[in-house]
Coordinates of N, CA and C and ligand atoms in Angstrom, one line a residue:
M1 N 103.0 201.2 44.7 CA 101.7 200.5 45.0 C 100.6 201.1 44.2
A2 N 99.7 200.3 43.6 CA 98.6 200.8 42.8 C 97.6 201.6 43.7
A3 N 97.1 202.7 43.1 CA 96.1 203.5 43.9 C 94.8 202.7 43.9
S4 N 94.0 202.9 45.0 CA 92.7 202.3 45.0 C 91.8 203.3 45.7
A5 N 90.5 203.0 45.6 CA 89.5 203.9 46.1 C 89.6 204.0 47.6
P6 N 89.5 205.2 48.2 CA 89.6 205.3 49.6 C 88.3 204.7 50.3
D7 N 88.5 204.0 51.4 CA 87.4 203.5 52.2 C 86.9 204.6 53.1
L8 N 85.9 205.4 52.7 CA 85.5 206.5 53.6 C 84.9 206.0 54.9
A9 N 84.3 204.8 54.9 CA 83.7 204.3 56.2 C 84.8 204.1 57.2
A10 N 86.0 203.8 56.8 CA 87.1 203.5 57.8 C 87.8 204.8 58.1
M11 N 87.5 205.9 57.4 CA 88.2 207.2 57.7 C 87.5 208.1 58.6
G12 N 86.2 208.3 58.3 CA 85.5 209.4 59.0 C 85.7 210.7 58.3
A13 N 84.9 211.7 58.7 CA 84.9 213.0 57.9 C 86.2 213.7 57.9
A14 N 86.8 213.9 59.1 CA 88.1 214.7 59.2 C 89.2 214.0 58.4
M15 N 89.3 212.7 58.6 CA 90.4 212.0 57.9 C 90.2 212.0 56.4
A16 N 88.9 211.9 56.0 CA 88.6 211.9 54.5 C 89.0 213.2 53.9
W17 N 88.7 214.3 54.6 CA 89.0 215.7 54.1 C 90.5 215.8 54.1
S18 N 91.2 215.4 55.1 CA 92.6 215.5 55.2 C 93.3 214.7 54.1
W19 N 92.8 213.5 53.8 CA 93.3 212.7 52.7 C 93.1 213.4 51.4
L20 N 91.9 213.9 51.1 CA 91.6 214.5 49.9 C 92.4 215.8 49.7
A21 N 92.5 216.6 50.7 CA 93.3 217.8 50.6 C 94.7 217.5 50.3
G22 N 95.2 216.4 50.9 CA 96.6 216.0 50.5 C 96.8 215.6 49.1
E23 N 95.8 214.9 48.5 CA 95.8 214.5 47.1 C 95.7 215.7 46.2
L24 N 94.8 216.6 46.6 CA 94.7 217.8 45.7 C 96.0 218.7 45.8
T25 N 96.6 218.8 47.0 CA 97.8 219.5 47.1 C 98.9 218.9 46.2
A26 N 99.0 217.6 46.3 CA 100.0 216.9 45.5 C 99.7 217.1 44.0
A27 N 98.4 217.1 43.6 CA 98.0 217.3 42.2 C 98.4 218.7 41.7
A28 N 98.3 219.7 42.6 CA 98.6 221.0 42.1 C 100.1 221.1 41.8
G29 N 100.9 220.2 42.4 CA 102.4 220.2 42.1 C 102.9 219.3 41.1
S30 N 102.0 218.4 40.6 CA 102.4 217.4 39.6 C 101.5 217.2 38.5
A31 N 102.0 217.4 37.2 CA 101.2 217.2 36.1 C 100.8 215.8 35.8
R32 N 101.5 214.9 36.5 CA 101.3 213.4 36.4 C 100.1 213.0 37.3
H33 N 99.8 213.8 38.2 CA 98.7 213.4 39.2 C 97.3 213.4 38.5
G34 N 96.5 212.4 38.8 CA 95.2 212.3 38.1 C 94.2 213.4 38.4
L35 N 94.5 214.2 39.5 CA 93.6 215.3 39.8 C 94.2 216.7 39.4
H36 N 95.3 216.6 38.5 CA 95.9 217.9 38.1 C 95.0 218.7 37.2
L37 N 94.2 218.0 36.4 CA 93.2 218.7 35.5 C 91.8 218.6 36.1
L38 N 91.1 219.6 36.0 CA 89.7 219.6 36.5 C 88.8 220.3 35.5
T39 N 87.5 220.2 35.7 CA 86.6 221.0 34.9 C 86.0 222.1 35.7
L40 N 86.1 223.3 35.2 CA 85.6 224.5 35.8 C 84.3 224.9 35.1
A41 N 83.2 224.9 35.8 CA 81.9 225.2 35.2 C 81.4 226.6 35.7
S42 N 80.9 227.4 34.8 CA 80.3 228.7 35.2 C 79.0 228.9 34.4
V43 N 78.4 230.0 34.7 CA 77.1 230.2 34.0 C 77.2 231.6 33.3
D44 N 76.9 231.5 32.0 CA 77.0 232.7 31.1 C 75.9 233.7 31.5
D45 N 76.0 234.9 31.0 CA 75.0 235.9 31.3 C 73.6 235.5 31.0
D46 N 73.4 234.7 30.0 CA 72.0 234.3 29.6 C 71.6 233.0 30.3
G47 N 72.4 232.6 31.2 CA 72.0 231.4 32.0 C 72.5 230.1 31.4
T48 N 73.3 230.2 30.2 CA 73.8 229.0 29.6 C 75.0 228.5 30.4
P49 N 75.0 227.2 30.8 CA 76.2 226.7 31.5 C 77.4 226.5 30.5
A50 N 78.6 226.7 31.0 CA 79.8 226.6 30.2 C 80.8 225.9 31.1
A51 N 81.5 224.8 30.5 CA 82.5 224.0 31.2 C 83.7 224.0 30.4
R52 N 84.9 224.0 31.1 CA 86.1 223.8 30.4 C 87.2 223.2 31.3
T53 N 88.2 222.6 30.7 CA 89.3 222.0 31.4 C 90.3 223.1 31.9
V54 N 90.7 223.0 33.1 CA 91.8 223.9 33.6 C 92.8 223.1 34.5
V55 N 93.9 223.8 34.8 CA 94.9 223.2 35.6 C 94.8 223.6 37.0
L56 N 94.8 222.6 37.9 CA 94.8 222.9 39.4 C 96.2 223.6 39.7
R57 N 96.2 224.8 40.2 CA 97.4 225.5 40.5 C 97.8 225.5 41.9
R58 N 96.9 225.7 42.8 CA 97.2 225.9 44.2 C 96.0 225.4 45.1
V59 N 96.3 224.8 46.2 CA 95.3 224.4 47.1 C 95.7 224.8 48.5
D60 N 94.7 225.5 49.2 CA 94.9 225.9 50.6 C 93.7 225.3 51.3
A61 N 94.0 224.1 51.9 CA 93.0 223.4 52.6 C 92.4 224.1 53.7
S62 N 93.2 224.7 54.6 CA 92.7 225.3 55.8 C 92.0 226.6 55.4
G63 N 92.4 227.3 54.4 CA 91.8 228.5 53.9 C 90.6 228.2 53.0
R64 N 90.4 226.9 52.6 CA 89.3 226.5 51.8 C 89.3 227.3 50.4
E65 N 90.5 227.3 49.8 CA 90.7 228.0 48.6 C 91.4 227.2 47.6
I66 N 90.9 227.2 46.3 CA 91.6 226.6 45.2 C 91.9 227.7 44.2
R67 N 93.1 227.7 43.6 CA 93.5 228.7 42.7 C 93.8 228.1 41.3
L68 N 93.3 228.8 40.3 CA 93.5 228.5 38.9 C 94.1 229.7 38.2
H69 N 94.7 229.4 37.0 CA 95.2 230.6 36.2 C 94.5 230.7 34.9
S70 N 94.4 231.9 34.4 CA 93.7 232.1 33.1 C 94.2 233.4 32.5
D71 N 93.9 233.5 31.2 CA 94.1 234.7 30.5 C 93.0 235.6 30.8
V72 N 93.3 236.8 31.3 CA 92.2 237.8 31.7 C 91.3 238.1 30.5
R73 N 91.8 237.9 29.3 CA 91.0 238.2 28.1 C 90.0 237.1 27.7
S74 N 90.1 235.9 28.4 CA 89.2 234.8 28.0 C 87.8 235.1 28.5
P75 N 86.8 234.7 27.7 CA 85.4 235.0 28.1 C 85.0 234.6 29.5
K76 N 85.6 233.5 29.9 CA 85.2 233.0 31.3 C 85.5 234.0 32.4
V77 N 86.5 234.8 32.2 CA 86.9 235.7 33.3 C 85.9 236.8 33.4
A78 N 85.4 237.4 32.3 CA 84.4 238.4 32.4 C 83.1 237.8 33.0
T79 N 82.8 236.6 32.6 CA 81.6 235.9 33.1 C 81.7 235.7 34.6
I80 N 82.8 235.2 35.0 CA 83.0 234.9 36.4 C 82.9 236.2 37.3
R81 N 83.5 237.3 36.7 CA 83.4 238.5 37.5 C 82.0 238.9 37.7
R82 N 81.1 238.7 36.7 CA 79.7 239.1 36.9 C 78.9 238.0 37.7
R83 N 79.2 236.7 37.5 CA 78.5 235.7 38.1 C 79.5 234.7 38.8
P84 N 79.9 235.0 40.0 CA 81.0 234.3 40.6 C 80.7 232.9 41.1
A85 N 79.5 232.4 41.0 CA 79.2 231.0 41.4 C 79.7 230.1 40.4
V86 N 80.7 229.2 40.8 CA 81.3 228.3 39.9 C 81.2 226.9 40.5
A87 N 81.4 225.9 39.6 CA 81.5 224.5 40.1 C 82.8 223.9 39.6
L88 N 83.5 223.2 40.5 CA 84.7 222.5 40.1 C 84.5 221.0 40.1
H89 N 85.0 220.3 39.2 CA 84.7 218.8 39.1 C 85.9 218.0 38.6
W90 N 86.1 216.9 39.3 CA 87.2 216.0 38.9 C 86.6 214.5 38.9
Y91 N 87.1 213.7 38.0 CA 87.0 212.2 38.2 C 88.4 211.7 38.0
E92 N 88.8 210.9 39.0 CA 90.1 210.3 39.0 C 90.0 208.8 38.9
P93 N 90.3 208.2 37.7 CA 90.0 206.8 37.5 C 90.8 205.8 38.3
D94 N 92.1 206.2 38.6 CA 92.9 205.3 39.5 C 92.4 205.2 40.9
L95 N 92.1 206.4 41.4 CA 91.5 206.4 42.8 C 90.0 206.1 42.8
R96 N 89.4 206.1 41.6 CA 88.0 205.9 41.5 C 87.1 206.8 42.4
I97 N 87.5 208.1 42.3 CA 86.8 209.1 43.1 C 86.3 210.2 42.1
Q98 N 85.1 210.7 42.5 CA 84.6 212.0 41.9 C 84.6 213.0 43.0
V99 N 85.1 214.2 42.6 CA 85.1 215.4 43.6 C 84.3 216.5 43.0
R100 N 83.4 217.0 43.7 CA 82.6 218.2 43.2 C 82.6 219.3 44.3
I101 N 82.9 220.5 43.8 CA 83.0 221.6 44.8 C 82.2 222.8 44.2
A102 N 81.3 223.3 44.9 CA 80.6 224.5 44.6 C 81.4 225.7 45.2
A103 N 81.8 226.7 44.5 CA 82.6 227.7 45.0 C 82.2 229.1 44.6
T104 N 82.8 230.1 45.2 CA 82.6 231.5 44.8 C 84.0 232.0 44.3
A105 N 84.0 232.5 43.1 CA 85.3 232.8 42.5 C 85.5 234.3 42.5
T106 N 86.8 234.6 42.7 CA 87.3 236.0 42.6 C 88.4 236.1 41.6
V107 N 88.4 237.1 40.8 CA 89.5 237.2 39.8 C 90.6 238.2 40.3
H108 N 91.8 237.7 40.3 CA 92.9 238.6 40.7 C 93.7 239.0 39.4
H109 N 93.8 240.2 39.1 CA 94.5 240.7 37.9 C 95.2 242.0 38.3
G110 N 96.5 242.1 38.0 CA 97.2 243.3 38.3 C 97.3 243.6 39.8
D111 N 97.2 242.6 40.6 CA 97.3 242.8 42.1 C 98.4 242.0 42.6
S112 N 98.6 242.0 44.0 CA 99.7 241.2 44.5 C 99.6 239.7 44.4
V113 N 98.3 239.2 44.4 CA 98.1 237.8 44.3 C 98.6 237.4 42.9
A114 N 98.2 238.1 41.9 CA 98.6 237.8 40.5 C 100.1 237.9 40.3
A115 N 100.7 238.9 40.9 CA 102.1 239.1 40.8 C 102.9 238.0 41.5
E116 N 102.4 237.5 42.6 CA 103.1 236.4 43.3 C 103.0 235.1 42.5
S117 N 101.8 234.9 42.0 CA 101.6 233.6 41.2 C 102.4 233.7 40.0
W118 N 102.4 234.8 39.3 CA 103.2 235.0 38.1 C 104.7 234.7 38.3
A119 N 105.2 235.2 39.5 CA 106.6 234.9 39.8 C 106.9 233.4 40.0
A120 N 105.9 232.7 40.4 CA 106.1 231.2 40.6 C 105.7 230.4 39.3
T121 N 105.3 231.1 38.3 CA 104.9 230.4 37.1 C 106.0 230.1 36.1
Q122 N 106.1 228.9 35.5 CA 107.2 228.5 34.7 C 107.1 229.2 33.3
A123 N 108.3 229.4 32.7 CA 108.3 230.1 31.4 C 107.4 229.5 30.4
M124 N 107.3 228.1 30.3 CA 106.4 227.5 29.4 C 105.0 227.9 29.5
S125 N 104.5 228.0 30.8 CA 103.2 228.5 31.1 C 103.0 230.0 30.8
R126 N 104.0 230.7 31.0 CA 104.0 232.2 30.8 C 103.7 232.5 29.3
A127 N 104.3 231.6 28.4 CA 104.2 231.8 27.0 C 102.8 232.1 26.5
S128 N 101.9 231.3 27.0 CA 100.5 231.4 26.5 C 99.8 232.7 26.8
Y129 N 100.4 233.5 27.7 CA 99.8 234.8 28.0 C 100.4 235.9 27.1
T130 N 101.3 235.5 26.2 CA 102.0 236.6 25.4 C 101.3 236.6 24.0
T131 N 100.3 235.9 23.8 CA 99.6 235.8 22.4 C 99.0 237.2 22.1
H132 N 99.1 237.5 20.8 CA 98.5 238.7 20.3 C 96.9 238.7 20.4
H133 N 96.4 237.5 20.0 CA 95.0 237.4 20.0 C 94.4 236.9 21.3
A134 N 93.3 237.5 21.7 CA 92.7 237.0 22.9 C 92.0 235.6 22.7
P135 N 92.0 234.8 23.7 CA 91.4 233.5 23.6 C 89.9 233.7 23.1
G136 N 89.6 232.9 22.1 CA 88.2 232.9 21.5 C 88.1 233.8 20.3
T137 N 89.2 234.5 19.9 CA 89.2 235.4 18.8 C 89.1 234.5 17.5
L138 N 88.2 235.0 16.5 CA 88.1 234.3 15.2 C 89.4 234.5 14.4
L139 N 90.0 233.4 13.9 CA 91.2 233.5 13.2 C 91.0 232.9 11.8
D140 N 91.9 233.3 10.8 CA 91.9 232.8 9.5 C 92.6 231.5 9.4
S141 N 93.5 231.2 10.3 CA 94.3 230.0 10.3 C 94.8 229.7 11.7
F142 N 95.3 228.4 11.8 CA 95.8 228.0 13.2 C 97.0 228.8 13.5
P143 N 97.1 229.3 14.7 CA 98.3 230.1 15.1 C 99.5 229.3 15.4
E144 N 100.7 229.8 15.3 CA 101.9 229.2 15.8 C 102.0 229.3 17.3
A145 N 102.6 228.3 17.9 CA 102.8 228.3 19.3 C 103.6 229.6 19.7
P146 N 103.3 230.3 20.8 CA 104.1 231.4 21.2 C 105.5 231.0 21.6
A147 N 106.5 231.9 21.4 CA 107.8 231.5 21.8 C 107.9 231.5 23.3
K148 N 108.8 230.6 23.8 CA 109.0 230.5 25.3 C 109.8 231.7 25.7
P149 N 109.2 232.5 26.6 CA 109.9 233.7 27.1 C 111.1 233.4 27.9
A150 N 112.1 234.3 27.9 CA 113.3 234.1 28.7 C 112.9 234.2 30.2
D151 N 113.7 233.6 31.1 CA 113.4 233.8 32.5 C 113.4 235.3 32.8
G152 N 112.4 235.7 33.6 CA 112.3 237.1 34.0 C 111.6 238.0 33.0
D153 N 111.2 237.4 31.9 CA 110.4 238.2 30.9 C 109.0 238.2 31.3
D154 N 108.5 239.5 31.6 CA 107.1 239.6 32.1 C 106.2 240.0 31.0
A155 N 106.5 239.7 29.8 CA 105.6 240.2 28.7 C 104.2 239.8 28.8
G156 N 103.9 238.6 29.4 CA 102.5 238.1 29.5 C 101.8 238.6 30.7
L157 N 102.5 239.2 31.6 CA 101.8 239.5 32.9 C 100.5 240.3 32.8
D158 N 100.5 241.2 31.9 CA 99.3 242.0 31.7 C 98.0 241.2 31.4
H159 N 98.2 240.0 30.9 CA 97.1 239.1 30.5 C 96.9 238.0 31.6
F160 N 97.7 238.0 32.6 CA 97.7 236.9 33.5 C 96.7 237.1 34.7
A161 N 95.8 236.2 34.9 CA 94.8 236.3 36.0 C 94.8 235.0 36.9
V162 N 94.6 235.2 38.1 CA 94.4 234.1 39.1 C 92.9 234.1 39.4
I163 N 92.3 232.9 39.3 CA 90.9 232.7 39.7 C 91.0 232.0 41.0
S164 N 90.6 232.7 42.1 CA 90.5 232.1 43.4 C 89.1 231.6 43.7
C165 N 89.0 230.3 44.1 CA 87.7 229.7 44.3 C 87.6 229.3 45.8
R166 N 86.7 229.9 46.5 CA 86.5 229.6 47.9 C 85.3 228.8 48.1
F167 N 85.3 227.9 49.1 CA 84.3 227.0 49.3 C 84.1 226.6 50.8
D168 N 82.9 226.0 51.1 CA 82.7 225.6 52.5 C 82.4 224.1 52.5
T169 N 82.0 223.5 51.4 CA 81.7 222.1 51.4 C 82.4 221.4 50.2
V170 N 82.6 220.1 50.3 CA 83.1 219.3 49.2 C 82.3 218.0 49.1
E171 N 82.0 217.6 47.9 CA 81.3 216.3 47.8 C 82.3 215.3 47.2
L172 N 82.3 214.2 47.9 CA 83.3 213.1 47.5 C 82.5 211.8 47.2
L173 N 82.7 211.2 46.1 CA 82.1 209.9 45.8 C 83.2 208.9 45.5
S174 N 83.2 207.9 46.3 CA 84.3 206.8 46.2 C 83.6 205.6 45.7
L175 N 84.1 205.0 44.6 CA 83.4 203.9 44.0 C 84.0 202.6 44.5
H176 N 83.1 201.7 45.0 CA 83.5 200.4 45.5 C 82.4 199.4 45.0
A177 N 82.9 198.2 44.6 CA 82.0 197.2 44.2 C 81.1 196.8 45.3
S178 N 81.6 196.9 46.6 CA 80.8 196.5 47.8 C 79.8 197.6 48.2
G179 N 79.8 198.7 47.5 CA 78.9 199.8 47.8 C 79.5 201.1 47.7
H180 N 79.0 202.0 46.8 CA 79.7 203.3 46.6 C 79.4 204.1 47.8
Q181 N 80.4 205.0 48.1 CA 80.4 205.9 49.3 C 80.3 207.3 48.8
R182 N 79.3 208.0 49.2 CA 79.1 209.4 48.8 C 78.9 210.3 50.0
V183 N 79.7 211.3 50.1 CA 79.6 212.2 51.3 C 79.6 213.7 50.9
H184 N 78.9 214.5 51.7 CA 79.0 215.9 51.5 C 79.7 216.4 52.8
I185 N 81.0 216.8 52.6 CA 81.9 217.1 53.7 C 81.8 218.6 54.0
H186 N 81.5 218.9 55.3 CA 81.4 220.3 55.7 C 82.8 220.7 56.2
V187 N 83.6 221.2 55.3 CA 85.0 221.5 55.6 C 85.2 222.8 56.4
D188 N 84.1 223.6 56.5 CA 84.1 224.8 57.2 C 83.8 224.6 58.7
R189 N 83.5 223.4 59.1 CA 83.2 223.1 60.5 C 84.4 222.6 61.3
T190 N 84.4 222.9 62.6 CA 85.5 222.3 63.5 C 84.8 221.5 64.6
P191 N 84.9 220.2 64.7 CA 85.6 219.4 63.7 C 84.8 219.3 62.4
V192 N 85.5 218.9 61.4 CA 84.9 218.6 60.1 C 83.8 217.6 60.2
T193 N 82.6 217.8 59.6 CA 81.5 216.8 59.6 C 81.2 216.4 58.2
W194 N 80.3 215.4 58.1 CA 79.8 215.0 56.8 C 78.4 214.6 56.8
D195 N 77.7 214.7 55.7 CA 76.4 214.0 55.5 C 76.7 212.9 54.5
V196 N 76.2 211.7 54.9 CA 76.3 210.5 54.0 C 75.1 210.6 53.1
L197 N 75.4 210.4 51.8 CA 74.3 210.6 50.8 C 74.1 209.3 50.0
A198 N 72.9 209.0 49.6 CA 72.8 207.9 48.6 C 73.6 208.2 47.4
P199 N 74.3 207.2 46.9 CA 75.2 207.4 45.8 C 74.4 207.6 44.5
Ligands
FMN1 C1 94.6 220.1 29.3 C2 94.0 221.5 29.2 C3 94.4 222.4 30.2 C4 93.9 223.7 30.2 N1 94.3 224.5 31.2 C5 93.7 225.8 31.2 C6 94.0 226.7 32.4 O1 94.6 226.3 33.3 N2 93.4 227.9 32.3 C7 92.6 228.3 31.3 O2 92.1 229.4 31.3 N3 92.4 227.5 30.2 C8 92.9 226.3 30.2 N4 92.6 225.4 29.1 C9 91.8 225.9 28.0 C10 90.4 226.0 28.4 O3 89.9 224.6 28.5 C11 89.5 226.8 27.4 O4 89.6 226.2 26.1 C12 89.9 228.2 27.3 O5 90.4 228.7 28.6 C13 88.8 229.1 26.9 O6 87.7 229.0 27.8 P1 86.5 230.1 27.8 O7 86.2 230.4 26.4 O8 85.5 229.4 28.6 O9 87.1 231.3 28.5 C14 93.1 224.1 29.2 C15 92.7 223.2 28.2 C16 93.2 221.9 28.2 C17 92.7 220.9 27.2

């Protein structure tokens, strides 16, 4: 069945969050899902905004946490450690939804969270953490792809970091020809509530 925009008016706040959390959870587990990739925005030390594509790795709806993976040497990790306010953004054209989350990020490196996530990471993904050059290093030529490590090879673990993003609210915009539906969902409340906003 073709996906279509959710009718938020028919759902209510709790059901809308439950539906979205289900989609995000599915997206973390499938590279084919339209929400698998997102934009992570942060603010550099001088106030310049910086945005980049990342992979959605894990969603804990009740804990209000989204996890991403990154190379600890990448500039964003140092930035986020100093300025943990980040924004997460998705647009999914089949579902015709935009999702925006303002979050506070924590970097896990060399701890149990990083170790557990590493253990669940596939060899193909682990390969990118074995590179000699840190992300953003100036090079004389394009590098070759890193070799796929053998199962159980922890060579990249020293460079592997988990970015944990915690949040209290989620903004969801659902596009409909009959009238767009935009809500600010308070997912930290029991029951979940929302504010309806002009789109
Ligand atoms: C499809 C796609 C997926 C990506 N996934 C990730 C990711 O999960 N984590 C990550 O750190 N960078 C990822 N990147 C690379 C980032 O977009 C970015 O180029 C790199 O992390 C350097 O960012 P920085 O200089 O802001 O630290 C991805 C890029 C693309 C195009």
